[in-house]
Coordinates of C-alpha atoms and ligand atoms in Angstrom, one line a residue:
V607 CA 0.0 0.0 0.1
Y608 CA 2.6 2.4 1.1
K609 CA 4.9 1.8 -1.7
A610 CA 2.7 3.7 -3.9
F611 CA 3.6 6.9 -2.0
H612 CA 7.2 7.0 -2.8
Q613 CA 7.5 9.0 -5.9
H614 CA 4.7 11.4 -5.2
H615 CA 6.7 14.1 -3.2
I616 CA 9.1 15.1 -6.1
E617 CA 6.6 17.3 -7.7
A618 CA 6.0 19.3 -4.6
S619 CA 9.8 19.9 -4.2
S620 CA 11.8 22.8 -5.4
E621 CA 15.2 22.4 -3.9
N622 CA 17.3 20.3 -2.1
L623 CA 18.7 21.1 1.5
R624 CA 21.2 18.4 1.9
H625 CA 24.0 20.9 2.2
L626 CA 22.2 23.2 4.5
L627 CA 21.3 20.1 6.7
E628 CA 25.0 19.2 6.7
K629 CA 25.8 22.6 7.8
K630 CA 23.4 22.8 10.8
I631 CA 23.6 19.4 12.3
P632 CA 26.6 17.3 13.5
P633 CA 27.6 14.3 11.2
R634 CA 26.5 11.7 13.7
I635 CA 22.9 13.1 13.6
M636 CA 23.2 13.4 9.8
K637 CA 24.3 9.7 9.9
I638 CA 21.0 8.9 11.7
L639 CA 18.9 10.6 9.2
V640 CA 20.4 8.9 6.5
E641 CA 19.9 5.7 8.1
A642 CA 16.3 6.7 8.8
G643 CA 15.6 7.1 5.1
K644 CA 17.2 3.8 4.3
L645 CA 15.3 1.7 6.6
A646 CA 12.1 3.1 5.6
Y647 CA 12.9 2.4 2.0
D648 CA 13.7 -1.1 2.9
M649 CA 10.3 -1.5 4.8
G650 CA 8.4 -0.1 1.9
F651 CA 7.7 3.2 3.9
S652 CA 8.6 6.9 3.4
V653 CA 10.2 9.0 6.0
F654 CA 10.3 12.9 6.5
I655 CA 11.4 15.6 8.7
V656 CA 8.4 18.0 9.4
G657 CA 7.1 21.0 11.2
G658 CA 9.2 23.3 13.3
F659 CA 12.5 22.0 12.5
V660 CA 12.2 22.6 8.8
R661 CA 10.8 26.1 9.5
D662 CA 13.8 26.8 11.7
L663 CA 16.3 25.5 9.4
L664 CA 15.1 27.8 6.7
L665 CA 15.1 30.8 9.3
G666 CA 18.5 30.0 10.3
V667 CA 17.3 29.4 13.9
E668 CA 18.7 26.6 16.1
N669 CA 16.1 23.9 16.7
L670 CA 17.0 20.6 18.4
D671 CA 13.8 18.8 18.0
I672 CA 13.5 16.8 15.0
D673 CA 10.1 15.4 14.3
L674 CA 9.8 12.5 11.8
V675 CA 6.7 11.4 10.2
V676 CA 6.4 8.1 8.6
E677 CA 4.2 7.1 5.8
G678 CA 3.4 3.6 7.0
D679 CA 3.2 2.1 10.6
G680 CA 5.2 4.7 12.4
I681 CA 5.5 2.8 15.7
F682 CA 6.6 -0.4 14.1
Y683 CA 9.1 1.7 12.1
A684 CA 10.4 3.2 15.2
Q685 CA 11.0 0.0 16.9
R686 CA 13.0 -1.4 14.0
F687 CA 14.8 1.8 13.9
A688 CA 15.6 2.0 17.5
E689 CA 16.9 -1.7 17.3
K690 CA 19.0 -0.7 14.3
L691 CA 20.7 2.2 16.2
G692 CA 20.9 0.2 19.4
V693 CA 19.1 2.7 21.5
S694 CA 15.8 2.3 23.5
L695 CA 12.4 3.7 22.6
T696 CA 9.5 5.4 24.4
V697 CA 6.4 4.6 22.9
H698 CA 3.2 6.7 23.4
R699 CA 0.6 4.4 21.7
E700 CA -2.3 6.5 22.4
F701 CA -0.7 9.3 20.3
G702 CA 0.9 7.1 17.8
T703 CA 4.2 8.6 18.5
A704 CA 7.5 7.2 19.8
I705 CA 10.8 9.0 21.1
L706 CA 14.2 7.6 20.4
N707 CA 16.2 7.9 23.6
L708 CA 19.7 8.7 22.0
G709 CA 21.3 9.5 25.2
E710 CA 22.7 12.5 26.9
Q711 CA 25.6 13.2 24.4
F712 CA 23.3 13.9 21.7
K713 CA 21.6 17.2 22.1
F714 CA 19.0 16.4 19.6
H715 CA 15.6 14.8 20.3
I716 CA 14.0 12.6 17.7
D717 CA 10.3 11.9 17.6
I718 CA 8.7 9.5 15.2
A719 CA 4.9 9.6 14.3
T720 CA 2.6 8.1 11.8
S721 CA 1.6 10.3 9.0
R722 CA -2.1 11.0 9.6
R723 CA -5.1 13.0 8.8
E724 CA -7.2 14.7 11.3
Y725 CA -10.6 15.7 11.5
Y726 CA -12.7 17.7 14.0
P727 CA -16.1 16.0 14.7
Y728 CA -17.2 19.4 16.0
P729 CA -15.4 22.8 16.7
A730 CA -12.7 22.7 19.3
A731 CA -13.1 19.0 19.7
L732 CA -10.0 16.8 20.1
P733 CA -9.5 15.6 16.6
Q734 CA -10.0 12.0 15.3
V735 CA -7.0 10.8 13.5
E736 CA -6.3 8.0 10.9
P737 CA -3.2 7.2 8.9
A738 CA -2.8 9.2 5.7
P739 CA -0.4 10.3 3.1
L740 CA 2.1 13.0 4.1
K741 CA 0.3 15.8 2.2
E742 CA -2.7 15.4 4.7
D743 CA -0.5 15.2 7.6
L744 CA 1.0 18.7 6.6
F745 CA -2.5 20.0 5.9
R746 CA -3.6 19.4 9.5
R747 CA -0.9 21.7 10.7
D748 CA -1.4 25.2 12.1
F749 CA 0.4 27.4 9.6
T750 CA 2.2 27.3 6.1
V751 CA 5.6 27.8 7.5
N752 CA 5.0 24.9 9.9
A753 CA 3.7 22.7 7.2
M754 CA 6.7 21.8 5.2
A755 CA 8.8 18.7 5.2
I756 CA 12.2 17.3 4.2
S757 CA 12.4 14.0 2.5
L758 CA 14.8 11.4 3.9
N759 CA 14.0 8.7 1.2
P760 CA 17.3 7.8 -0.5
P761 CA 16.2 8.8 -4.0
N762 CA 15.3 12.2 -2.8
F763 CA 17.2 12.7 0.5
G764 CA 17.0 16.4 1.3
N765 CA 14.3 17.5 -0.9
L766 CA 12.0 20.2 0.5
I767 CA 8.6 19.3 0.2
D768 CA 6.3 22.5 0.5
F769 CA 2.8 22.0 -0.8
F770 CA 1.2 25.2 0.7
G771 CA 3.9 27.9 0.0
G772 CA 5.7 27.8 3.4
K773 CA 8.9 28.8 1.8
E774 CA 7.3 31.9 0.3
D775 CA 5.7 32.9 3.5
I776 CA 8.9 32.5 5.4
K777 CA 10.5 35.0 2.8
K778 CA 7.4 37.4 3.4
R779 CA 7.5 36.7 7.1
K780 CA 3.8 35.7 7.3
V781 CA 1.9 33.7 9.7
K782 CA -0.8 32.2 7.5
V783 CA -3.2 29.4 8.2
L784 CA -3.9 26.6 5.7
Y785 CA -7.7 27.0 5.5
P786 CA -10.2 29.5 6.7
K787 CA -11.9 27.4 9.5
S788 CA -8.7 26.6 10.9
F789 CA -9.1 28.5 14.1
I790 CA -12.7 27.3 14.6
D791 CA -11.4 23.8 14.3
D792 CA -8.6 24.5 16.9
P793 CA -8.8 27.8 18.7
T794 CA -5.4 27.1 20.5
R795 CA -3.9 28.1 17.0
I796 CA -5.0 31.9 17.8
F797 CA -2.3 31.8 20.6
R798 CA 0.1 30.1 18.4
A799 CA -0.3 32.6 15.7
V800 CA 0.6 35.4 18.0
R801 CA 3.5 33.6 19.5
F802 CA 5.2 32.9 16.3
E803 CA 4.3 36.3 14.9
Q804 CA 6.1 38.0 17.8
R805 CA 8.9 35.4 18.3
Y806 CA 10.0 35.7 14.7
K807 CA 8.9 39.2 14.1
F808 CA 6.6 38.0 11.4
S809 CA 3.0 39.5 10.9
L810 CA -0.2 37.9 10.5
D811 CA -1.4 37.2 7.0
E812 CA -4.3 39.7 6.1
N813 CA -7.0 37.0 5.8
T814 CA -5.4 35.0 8.6
E815 CA -6.0 38.1 10.9
K816 CA -9.6 38.3 9.7
F817 CA -10.1 34.6 10.5
I818 CA -9.0 35.2 14.0
R819 CA -11.3 38.1 14.5
K820 CA -14.1 36.2 13.1
A821 CA -13.5 33.1 15.3
L822 CA -13.2 35.6 18.4
E823 CA -16.6 36.9 17.3
E824 CA -17.9 33.4 17.4
K825 CA -16.7 33.2 20.9
V826 CA -14.6 30.1 20.1
F827 CA -13.0 30.1 23.5
Q828 CA -16.2 29.1 25.0
R829 CA -15.9 25.7 23.6
L830 CA -12.4 25.2 24.7
S831 CA -11.5 23.5 28.0
G832 CA -10.0 25.8 30.6
T833 CA -7.0 23.7 30.9
R834 CA -6.3 24.1 27.1
I835 CA -6.4 28.0 27.5
K836 CA -4.4 27.9 30.6
E837 CA -1.5 26.0 29.0
E838 CA -1.5 28.4 26.0
L839 CA -1.4 31.4 28.2
I840 CA 1.4 29.9 30.3
Q841 CA 3.5 29.3 27.2
I842 CA 3.1 33.0 26.0
L843 CA 3.6 34.4 29.6
E844 CA 6.8 32.3 29.9
E845 CA 8.5 33.8 26.8
D846 CA 11.5 35.9 27.5
R847 CA 9.8 39.4 26.7
P848 CA 6.0 38.7 26.5
E849 CA 5.1 42.4 26.5
R850 CA 4.6 42.6 22.8
N851 CA 2.9 39.3 22.7
I852 CA 0.3 40.6 25.3
R853 CA -0.1 43.8 23.7
R854 CA -0.8 41.9 20.5
M855 CA -3.4 39.8 22.2
H856 CA -5.0 42.9 23.8
N857 CA -5.3 44.7 20.4
L858 CA -6.7 41.5 18.5
G859 CA -9.4 41.3 21.4
I860 CA -8.1 38.0 22.7
L861 CA -7.5 39.0 26.3
K862 CA -11.1 40.2 26.6
M863 CA -12.4 37.0 25.3
I864 CA -10.5 35.1 28.0
H865 CA -12.1 37.4 30.6
P866 CA -13.8 40.8 30.1
K867 CA -11.6 42.5 32.7
L868 CA -8.4 40.9 31.4
S869 CA -6.5 43.8 29.9
L870 CA -3.2 45.7 29.3
T871 CA -2.7 49.3 30.0
S872 CA 0.4 51.3 29.7
R873 CA 1.0 51.2 33.5
K874 CA 0.7 47.4 33.6
E875 CA 3.1 47.4 30.6
K876 CA 5.5 49.3 32.6
T877 CA 5.0 46.8 35.6
L878 CA 5.6 43.9 33.1
D879 CA 8.8 45.7 31.9
Q880 CA 10.2 46.2 35.4
L881 CA 9.4 42.6 36.3
V882 CA 12.1 41.4 33.9
D883 CA 14.8 42.9 36.4
A884 CA 12.9 41.8 39.4
I885 CA 12.7 38.2 38.2
A886 CA 16.3 38.3 37.3
A887 CA 17.3 39.6 40.8
Y888 CA 15.2 37.0 42.5
E889 CA 16.5 34.2 40.6
V890 CA 20.1 35.2 41.2
L891 CA 19.7 35.9 44.8
T892 CA 17.9 32.7 45.7
G893 CA 19.3 30.3 43.0
E894 CA 15.7 29.3 42.5
K895 CA 13.6 29.6 39.3
T896 CA 10.2 31.2 39.8
R897 CA 7.0 30.7 37.8
R898 CA 7.3 33.9 35.9
W899 CA 4.0 33.4 34.2
L900 CA 2.1 33.6 37.5
V901 CA 3.5 37.0 38.5
R902 CA 3.0 38.4 34.9
L903 CA -0.5 36.8 35.0
S904 CA -1.3 38.7 38.2
V905 CA -0.4 41.9 36.7
L906 CA -2.9 41.4 34.0
L907 CA -5.6 40.5 36.4
E908 CA -5.3 43.4 38.7
D909 CA -8.6 44.9 37.7
L910 CA -10.5 41.7 38.9
D911 CA -12.0 41.7 42.5
E912 CA -11.5 38.7 44.7
Q913 CA -14.6 37.1 43.6
E914 CA -13.9 37.6 39.9
M915 CA -10.5 36.2 40.6
K916 CA -11.9 33.0 42.0
N917 CA -14.1 32.6 39.2
F918 CA -11.4 33.0 36.7
C919 CA -9.2 30.5 38.5
K920 CA -12.1 28.0 38.5
R921 CA -13.0 28.4 34.9
Y922 CA -9.3 27.8 33.8
S923 CA -8.5 25.1 36.4
F924 CA -5.9 26.7 38.3
T925 CA -4.5 24.9 41.4
R926 CA -5.4 26.0 45.0
E927 CA -1.9 27.2 45.3
E928 CA -2.0 29.2 42.1
K929 CA -5.2 30.8 43.1
R930 CA -3.7 31.7 46.5
I931 CA -0.6 33.2 44.9
L932 CA -2.6 35.3 42.4
I933 CA -5.1 36.6 45.0
T934 CA -2.1 37.5 47.4
C935 CA -0.2 39.2 44.5
S936 CA -3.1 41.4 43.6
S937 CA -4.2 42.2 47.0
K938 CA -0.7 42.5 48.9
A939 CA 2.3 43.3 46.8
K940 CA 1.6 47.2 46.9
E941 CA 1.0 46.9 50.7
I942 CA 4.3 45.1 51.2
A943 CA 6.1 47.8 49.3
E944 CA 4.5 50.5 51.2
K945 CA 5.5 49.1 54.4
L946 CA 9.1 48.5 53.3
K947 CA 9.2 52.2 52.8
S948 CA 9.3 53.0 56.6
P949 CA 12.7 54.7 57.5
K950 CA 13.9 52.4 60.4
M951 CA 13.4 48.8 60.3
K952 CA 15.2 46.0 62.0
P953 CA 16.2 43.1 60.0
S954 CA 14.0 41.0 62.2
S955 CA 11.0 43.3 61.2
I956 CA 11.8 42.9 57.6
Y957 CA 11.9 39.1 58.0
Y958 CA 8.4 38.9 59.7
L959 CA 7.0 41.3 57.3
L960 CA 8.0 39.4 54.2
E961 CA 8.2 35.7 55.4
P962 CA 4.5 35.0 55.1
F963 CA 4.2 35.9 51.5
P964 CA 4.9 33.8 48.4
S965 CA 8.1 34.7 46.3
E966 CA 5.8 35.9 43.5
A967 CA 4.3 38.6 45.7
L968 CA 7.8 39.9 46.6
I969 CA 8.9 39.9 43.0
L970 CA 5.9 41.9 42.1
A971 CA 6.4 44.3 45.0
M972 CA 10.0 44.8 43.7
A973 CA 8.6 45.7 40.2
K974 CA 5.8 47.9 41.3
I975 CA 7.6 50.4 43.5
K976 CA 10.7 52.0 42.3
S977 CA 12.2 52.7 45.5
K978 CA 16.0 51.9 46.2
R979 CA 15.1 51.2 49.9
V980 CA 12.3 48.8 49.1
M981 CA 14.5 47.0 46.6
K982 CA 17.4 46.8 49.0
R983 CA 15.3 45.3 51.8
I984 CA 13.9 42.8 49.5
H985 CA 17.2 41.8 48.4
F986 CA 18.4 41.7 51.8
Y987 CA 15.7 39.3 52.7
L988 CA 16.2 36.9 49.7
S989 CA 19.9 36.8 49.9
H990 CA 20.4 36.7 53.6
L991 CA 17.5 36.7 56.0
K992 CA 15.4 34.1 54.4
K993 CA 18.4 31.7 54.6
I994 CA 18.9 32.2 58.4
T995 CA 18.0 29.2 60.7
L996 CA 19.0 28.5 64.2
E997 CA 21.6 26.0 65.2
I998 CA 19.7 24.9 68.4
N999 CA 16.4 23.2 68.6
G1000 CA 14.2 21.8 71.2
N1001 CA 16.6 19.0 72.0
D1002 CA 19.2 21.5 72.8
L1003 CA 16.9 23.3 75.2
K1004 CA 16.1 19.9 76.7
K1005 CA 19.8 19.2 77.2
M1006 CA 20.2 22.5 78.8
G1007 CA 17.7 21.6 81.3
Y1008 CA 14.5 23.1 80.1
K1009 CA 11.4 21.0 80.5
P1010 CA 9.4 20.6 77.2
S1011 CA 6.6 23.2 77.1
P1012 CA 4.8 25.6 74.6
K1013 CA 7.3 28.1 75.8
F1014 CA 9.9 26.4 73.6
S1015 CA 8.7 27.9 70.4
Y1016 CA 8.7 31.2 72.0
I1017 CA 12.1 30.8 73.3
L1018 CA 13.4 29.7 69.8
E1019 CA 11.5 32.5 68.1
E1020 CA 13.1 35.1 70.4
T1021 CA 16.5 33.7 69.8
K1022 CA 15.9 33.5 66.0
K1023 CA 14.9 37.2 66.0
A1024 CA 18.3 38.0 67.8
K1025 CA 20.1 36.0 65.3
L1026 CA 18.3 37.9 62.4
N1027 CA 19.4 41.1 64.0
G1028 CA 23.0 40.0 63.8
L1029 CA 23.5 39.5 67.4
L1030 CA 24.3 35.9 67.3
K1031 CA 26.9 34.0 65.1
T1032 CA 27.6 30.6 66.5
K1033 CA 25.7 27.8 68.2
E1034 CA 27.3 28.8 71.5
D1035 CA 26.0 32.4 71.1
E1036 CA 22.6 30.9 70.7
I1037 CA 22.9 28.8 73.9
E1038 CA 24.5 31.8 75.7
F1039 CA 21.5 34.1 74.6
V1040 CA 19.0 31.6 75.7
R1041 CA 20.7 31.3 79.1
K1042 CA 20.9 35.0 79.6
N1043 CA 17.3 35.8 78.7
F1044 CA 15.4 32.7 79.9
G1045 CA 17.3 31.7 83.1
K1046 CA 18.6 28.4 84.1
G1047 CA 16.0 26.3 82.6
D1048 CA 13.8 25.3 85.5
T1049 CA 10.8 27.1 84.0
Ligands
ATP2450 P1 8.2 25.4 19.2 O1 9.5 26.0 18.8 O2 7.5 26.5 19.9 O3 8.4 24.2 19.8 P2 7.1 24.0 17.1 O4 6.7 24.4 15.7 O5 8.2 22.9 17.2 O6 7.6 25.4 17.7 P3 5.3 22.4 18.6 O7 4.2 22.8 19.5 O8 6.5 21.5 19.1 O9 5.8 23.7 18.1 O10 4.6 21.6 17.5 C1 5.3 20.9 16.4 C2 4.5 21.0 15.1 O11 3.2 20.4 15.3 C3 4.2 22.4 14.6 O12 5.5 22.9 13.8 C4 3.1 22.3 13.7 O13 3.4 21.8 12.4 C5 2.2 21.1 14.6 N1 1.4 21.7 15.6 C6 1.5 22.0 16.8 N2 0.4 22.5 17.3 C7 -0.6 22.4 16.4 C8 -1.9 22.9 16.3 N3 -2.5 23.4 17.4 N4 -2.6 22.7 15.2 C9 -1.9 22.4 14.0 N5 -0.6 21.9 14.0 C10 0.1 22.0 15.3

């Protein structure tokens, strides 16, 4: 059956990319790709690189994820291929995909899937799939620039396959859908369009923009599950500089479709801009990553009151913790910053002011208030105070002759306060402090 496909793609091909491939990927990956083509040929299948990798190759952008599509039984093929390469394979049967585990020394990821068509039984549904020739596999994709392939089959190795004008749209720097109903079938493509447009400094093709507006008028998001919208939002808000993405979503009317009060103002834009430094500072000072999407979202959600915020979190399946953080950020960040402005504060007061709050709220406080003092105090807290712990604990108090009682936590707390204020350095200092302030221990 599959043999019949072999020659078909030559027509759609305008050029050979073998040299470009050789320039961009290391010889041992190149060898794997050549092997991939040979094996497919032997099995009577055809195999292609598809999607984002092809796009980025033509754009000159590094991409380490190689997606292969097989005309034939993709999983069966992947199993044979893994055997041949002597590597293991992770199979996701429900998606008809497999991942070659090439090992750490290869920076590249190779995924293998069966070439398939997709159809949407109703708008925004999860699509039904069945095996189909490459052209249909490419047709189900989001944009022309993501719908190109490179043949790995020995007679045509390296041929670019471009049925839908992807190469031309890369030249024109256009994000263009393959068919008018695309955003109705899968509204998440609206977010992807903005993401690609901003990331590569492309612009939306004129009709594509109309289709987006039309889909929004038809309220397509209402049919989409909360989780899927949330995931798309996260992806956009995690980009390095999401301001322009968000501005674009605001201007296209995407934000207000997610929630009528979700908006971008120039003030919020400024906060988002200042968040870049605040997030960097946090990550350097603590050595921890932060969920920057959450802080950024809290800025966009500023105009929602608490009940609206709760409804929002419910609609989009936020976790309890995420909800708590969003609410705290919007209600407390400013207050924290104001309090931190007061002229004289002991380190322990800074500590107890900031300690109850999630890191996201502190980051937001840094971004919101441009005060050197506030900044310095939060930095001091994150880099120093937050890390202070006592050397002594309840057992040490027992050894010192104190009888266990609720007073223990009071004693330890007072000792910690002294330590925060820089009065105690060593364990001996702590013991000494306890003796001096709480007597012999017969309390
Ligand atoms: P990124 O650099 O963001 O990973 P990518 O193009 O590789 O870009 P993926 O999300 O990994 O993005 O998707 C891989 C390919 O699958 C895309 O290039 C596109 O062809 C196709 N694709 C992904 N999501 C969709 C979608 N919602 N609708 C249609 N095709 C999609």
